[in-house]
Amino acid sequence: ETGVTQTPRHLVMGMTNKKSLKCEQHLGHNAMYWYKQSAKKPLELMFVYSLEERVENNSVPSRFSPECPNSSHLFLHLHTLQPEDSALYLCASSQRVQGPSTDTQYFGPGTRLTVL
Amino acid sequence: KNQVEQSPQSLIILEGKNCTLQCNYTVSPFSNLRWYKQDTGRGPVSLTIMTFSENTKSNGRYTATLDADTKQSSLHITASQLSDSASYICVVSSAQAGTALIFGKGTTLSVSS
């Protein structure tokens, strides 16, 4: 295991539902990330948090709302999603925010989301 | 535009054979390049990270090379095993401020017996 856990592993929801994805890291890292992975497309960075502050929001629709209550936990709140939002949502963490840093980024197993 | 292109898109090889995956990038300014392995239904796992000054790095049967002049990288897998069946993702980091990780679409490798 990588030290990053995600729940639930699978989620099916209707377009009018509200649900939340949870991520927890046990590595003592300071940075956490949400990614979206769709079939045949590169990973898309959604949000980045460093020391519980959001440092990046890559033009993600407001129906996705992140929350980082502490450096070990990250949530992604979902509401009124569209079928095209169906994808694998991956959480990751690293000691420092990625980019010039060569710190290894550790990924969780992901939540497979299906929007009906 | 910063881009990472991987080839081939998919590859099938016999167990025990070697293979090489390619990654070309147009990211500038360059900081580092990573290779990840992603098993089906799991998150990516880091294999190697190389900076501008490194041109080869190994991790067991995986050897990555980097040519910063031609902006190309390769991942060579030696004596493939069934467990090597996975998607291999090339990721390039820009030296610009911010997170700036640019992901390739990945190469899907299938190792058959």
Short mmCIF file of C-alpha atoms in Angstrom, two decimals:
data_model
loop_
_atom_site.label_atom_id
_atom_site.label_comp_id
_atom_site.label_asym_id
_atom_site.label_seq_id
_atom_site.Cartn_x
_atom_site.Cartn_y
_atom_site.Cartn_z
CA GLU A 1 0.00 0.00 0.00
CA THR A 2 1.12 3.56 -0.71
CA GLY A 3 -0.02 5.16 2.53
CA VAL A 4 -2.85 7.01 0.80
CA THR A 5 -6.36 5.64 1.23
CA GLN A 6 -9.54 6.63 -0.57
CA THR A 7 -13.18 5.87 0.15
CA PRO A 8 -15.43 4.80 -1.32
CA ARG A 9 -13.67 2.74 -4.00
CA HIS A 10 -16.79 2.75 -6.19
CA LEU A 11 -19.67 5.20 -6.32
CA VAL A 12 -22.77 5.37 -8.48
CA MET A 13 -24.85 8.50 -8.21
CA GLY A 14 -27.65 10.29 -9.98
CA MET A 15 -27.28 13.78 -11.34
CA THR A 16 -29.27 15.28 -8.47
CA ASN A 17 -27.39 13.54 -5.67
CA LYS A 18 -24.80 14.99 -3.32
CA LYS A 19 -21.89 12.80 -2.32
CA SER A 20 -18.36 13.18 -0.98
CA LEU A 21 -15.09 11.43 -1.71
CA LYS A 22 -12.61 11.05 1.10
CA CYS A 23 -8.83 10.80 1.02
CA GLU A 24 -6.48 10.21 3.93
CA GLN A 25 -2.69 10.09 3.88
CA HIS A 26 -0.58 8.50 6.61
CA LEU A 27 2.78 9.76 5.33
CA GLY A 28 3.09 13.09 7.12
CA HIS A 29 3.05 14.96 3.81
CA ASN A 30 2.22 18.63 3.44
CA ALA A 31 0.70 18.64 -0.06
CA MET A 32 -2.43 16.83 -1.30
CA TYR A 33 -4.01 16.66 -4.74
CA TRP A 34 -7.18 15.62 -6.56
CA TYR A 35 -6.87 14.26 -10.10
CA LYS A 36 -9.45 13.10 -12.62
CA GLN A 37 -8.58 10.19 -14.91
CA SER A 38 -10.85 9.57 -17.90
CA ALA A 39 -10.39 6.82 -20.46
CA LYS A 40 -7.78 7.58 -23.13
CA LYS A 41 -6.96 10.99 -21.61
CA PRO A 42 -4.03 12.14 -19.49
CA LEU A 43 -4.52 12.64 -15.79
CA GLU A 44 -6.09 16.03 -15.16
CA LEU A 45 -5.01 17.93 -12.07
CA MET A 46 -8.07 19.39 -10.35
CA PHE A 47 -6.95 20.86 -7.03
CA VAL A 48 -3.79 21.23 -5.00
CA TYR A 49 -3.54 21.92 -1.29
CA SER A 50 -0.39 22.83 0.57
CA LEU A 51 -0.56 22.96 4.36
CA GLU A 52 -4.36 23.00 4.13
CA GLU A 53 -4.43 26.00 1.79
CA ARG A 54 -5.64 25.63 -1.78
CA VAL A 55 -2.79 26.64 -4.06
CA GLU A 56 -4.22 25.57 -7.40
CA ASN A 57 -7.66 25.24 -8.94
CA ASN A 58 -7.48 24.22 -12.58
CA SER A 59 -10.72 25.71 -13.90
CA VAL A 60 -12.77 22.96 -12.31
CA PRO A 61 -16.58 23.39 -12.44
CA SER A 62 -18.17 24.54 -9.20
CA ARG A 63 -20.10 21.27 -8.92
CA PHE A 64 -16.79 19.92 -7.53
CA SER A 65 -15.94 21.44 -4.16
CA PRO A 66 -12.76 20.44 -2.30
CA GLU A 67 -12.17 20.62 1.41
CA CYS A 68 -8.94 20.13 3.34
CA PRO A 69 -9.65 20.26 7.10
CA ASN A 70 -6.09 19.23 8.02
CA SER A 71 -2.92 18.10 6.30
CA SER A 72 -3.92 14.42 6.47
CA HIS A 73 -7.43 14.60 5.04
CA LEU A 74 -8.87 15.79 1.77
CA PHE A 75 -12.47 15.67 0.60
CA LEU A 76 -14.13 16.23 -2.74
CA HIS A 77 -17.78 17.20 -2.43
CA LEU A 78 -19.91 16.42 -5.46
CA HIS A 79 -23.30 17.86 -6.39
CA THR A 80 -25.44 17.97 -9.53
CA LEU A 81 -22.84 16.12 -11.56
CA GLN A 82 -23.11 15.30 -15.26
CA PRO A 83 -22.62 11.90 -16.93
CA GLU A 84 -19.35 13.18 -18.45
CA ASP A 85 -18.01 13.50 -14.89
CA SER A 86 -17.86 9.71 -14.70
CA ALA A 87 -14.19 8.84 -14.22
CA LEU A 88 -11.58 7.57 -11.79
CA TYR A 89 -10.82 10.21 -9.16
CA LEU A 90 -7.36 9.91 -7.70
CA CYS A 91 -5.98 11.50 -4.59
CA ALA A 92 -2.24 11.96 -4.12
CA SER A 93 0.15 13.43 -1.59
CA SER A 94 3.78 14.55 -1.50
CA GLN A 95 6.10 16.12 1.03
CA ARG A 96 6.23 19.40 -0.90
CA VAL A 97 4.10 20.76 -3.71
CA GLN A 98 5.16 19.17 -7.02
CA GLY A 99 6.73 20.97 -9.93
CA PRO A 100 10.39 21.81 -9.53
CA SER A 101 10.43 19.58 -6.47
CA THR A 102 11.49 16.00 -7.14
CA ASP A 103 9.59 14.65 -4.17
CA THR A 104 7.76 11.46 -4.99
CA GLN A 105 4.01 11.78 -5.34
CA TYR A 106 2.05 8.93 -3.77
CA PHE A 107 -1.35 8.07 -5.17
CA GLY A 108 -4.33 6.41 -3.59
CA PRO A 109 -6.25 3.61 -5.35
CA GLY A 110 -8.91 5.98 -6.63
CA THR A 111 -12.69 6.18 -6.53
CA ARG A 112 -14.46 4.90 -9.65
CA LEU A 113 -17.38 7.31 -10.08
CA THR A 114 -20.35 6.64 -12.34
CA VAL A 115 -22.94 9.37 -12.85
CA LEU A 116 -26.26 8.17 -14.22
CA LYS B 1 2.23 24.56 -25.63
CA ASN B 2 3.57 22.13 -23.02
CA GLN B 3 2.88 18.58 -24.13
CA VAL B 4 3.95 15.02 -23.43
CA GLU B 5 3.51 12.41 -26.15
CA GLN B 6 3.97 8.70 -25.52
CA SER B 7 4.37 5.85 -27.95
CA PRO B 8 3.27 3.29 -28.67
CA GLN B 9 -0.27 3.66 -27.35
CA SER B 10 -0.32 -0.06 -26.56
CA LEU B 11 2.08 -2.97 -26.78
CA ILE B 12 1.84 -6.74 -26.42
CA ILE B 13 4.95 -8.79 -25.70
CA LEU B 14 5.78 -12.31 -24.59
CA GLU B 15 6.93 -12.99 -21.06
CA GLY B 16 10.70 -12.83 -20.78
CA LYS B 17 11.15 -10.38 -23.67
CA ASN B 18 12.47 -6.84 -23.37
CA CYS B 19 10.63 -3.73 -24.50
CA THR B 20 11.13 0.02 -24.73
CA LEU B 21 8.51 2.72 -24.27
CA GLN B 22 9.01 6.23 -25.63
CA CYS B 23 8.18 9.68 -24.31
CA ASN B 24 8.68 12.96 -26.22
CA TYR B 25 7.98 16.29 -24.58
CA THR B 26 7.84 19.95 -25.43
CA VAL B 27 7.79 21.24 -21.84
CA SER B 28 9.84 24.34 -21.20
CA PRO B 29 11.54 25.26 -18.98
CA PHE B 30 12.22 21.65 -18.04
CA SER B 31 12.69 20.56 -14.42
CA ASN B 32 12.33 16.80 -14.15
CA LEU B 33 10.78 13.75 -15.79
CA ARG B 34 9.03 10.86 -14.06
CA TRP B 35 7.80 7.45 -15.10
CA TYR B 36 4.84 5.91 -13.30
CA LYS B 37 3.37 2.41 -13.46
CA GLN B 38 -0.39 2.11 -13.06
CA ASP B 39 -1.93 -1.31 -12.56
CA THR B 40 -5.57 -1.74 -13.53
CA GLY B 41 -7.86 -0.41 -10.81
CA ARG B 42 -5.04 1.18 -8.83
CA GLY B 43 -3.30 4.52 -8.58
CA PRO B 44 0.02 5.25 -10.34
CA VAL B 45 3.24 4.26 -8.59
CA SER B 46 6.48 6.14 -9.17
CA LEU B 47 9.26 4.19 -10.93
CA THR B 48 11.92 6.84 -11.60
CA ILE B 49 12.49 10.58 -11.38
CA MET B 50 15.24 12.23 -13.45
CA THR B 51 16.47 15.79 -13.44
CA PHE B 52 18.16 17.69 -16.27
CA SER B 53 21.62 16.44 -15.33
CA GLU B 54 20.71 12.74 -15.19
CA ASN B 55 20.57 10.70 -18.38
CA THR B 56 19.84 7.26 -16.96
CA LYS B 57 18.26 5.82 -13.85
CA SER B 58 17.38 2.26 -12.95
CA ASN B 59 14.82 0.67 -10.66
CA GLY B 60 15.24 -3.09 -10.77
CA ARG B 61 14.33 -4.30 -14.26
CA TYR B 62 13.21 -0.79 -15.26
CA THR B 63 15.76 1.60 -16.78
CA ALA B 64 14.81 5.11 -17.81
CA THR B 65 16.90 7.32 -20.06
CA LEU B 66 16.67 11.03 -20.68
CA ASP B 67 18.05 13.12 -23.54
CA ALA B 68 17.32 16.71 -22.57
CA ASP B 69 18.72 18.00 -25.86
CA THR B 70 16.23 16.09 -28.02
CA LYS B 71 13.56 16.17 -25.29
CA GLN B 72 13.10 12.44 -25.34
CA SER B 73 12.92 9.76 -22.68
CA SER B 74 12.58 6.02 -22.83
CA LEU B 75 11.65 3.34 -20.33
CA HIS B 76 13.30 -0.01 -20.96
CA ILE B 77 11.86 -3.12 -19.30
CA THR B 78 14.15 -6.13 -19.14
CA ALA B 79 13.03 -9.76 -18.94
CA SER B 80 9.36 -8.84 -18.73
CA GLN B 81 7.03 -10.58 -16.29
CA LEU B 82 3.27 -10.99 -16.29
CA SER B 83 3.10 -8.48 -13.44
CA ASP B 84 4.57 -5.82 -15.73
CA SER B 85 1.21 -5.65 -17.51
CA ALA B 86 0.07 -2.11 -16.73
CA SER B 87 -0.14 1.42 -18.06
CA TYR B 88 3.14 3.36 -18.02
CA ILE B 89 2.80 7.11 -17.71
CA CYS B 90 5.45 9.71 -18.49
CA VAL B 91 5.16 12.96 -16.54
CA VAL B 92 7.23 16.08 -17.12
CA SER B 93 7.58 18.88 -14.62
CA SER B 94 8.11 22.47 -15.63
CA ALA B 95 10.53 24.67 -13.75
CA GLN B 96 7.92 27.40 -13.69
CA ALA B 97 6.47 28.31 -10.34
CA GLY B 98 3.49 26.28 -9.31
CA THR B 99 2.63 22.65 -9.66
CA ALA B 100 3.04 22.41 -13.46
CA LEU B 101 3.03 18.61 -13.96
CA ILE B 102 2.25 17.61 -17.54
CA PHE B 103 1.04 14.03 -17.99
CA GLY B 104 1.21 11.80 -21.03
CA LYS B 105 -1.70 9.53 -21.96
CA GLY B 106 0.32 6.44 -21.12
CA THR B 107 1.36 3.24 -22.89
CA THR B 108 -0.63 0.11 -22.10
CA LEU B 109 1.67 -2.89 -21.88
CA SER B 110 0.34 -6.44 -21.95
CA VAL B 111 2.73 -9.27 -21.15
CA SER B 112 1.45 -12.69 -22.17
CA SER B 113 2.72 -16.16 -21.34
#
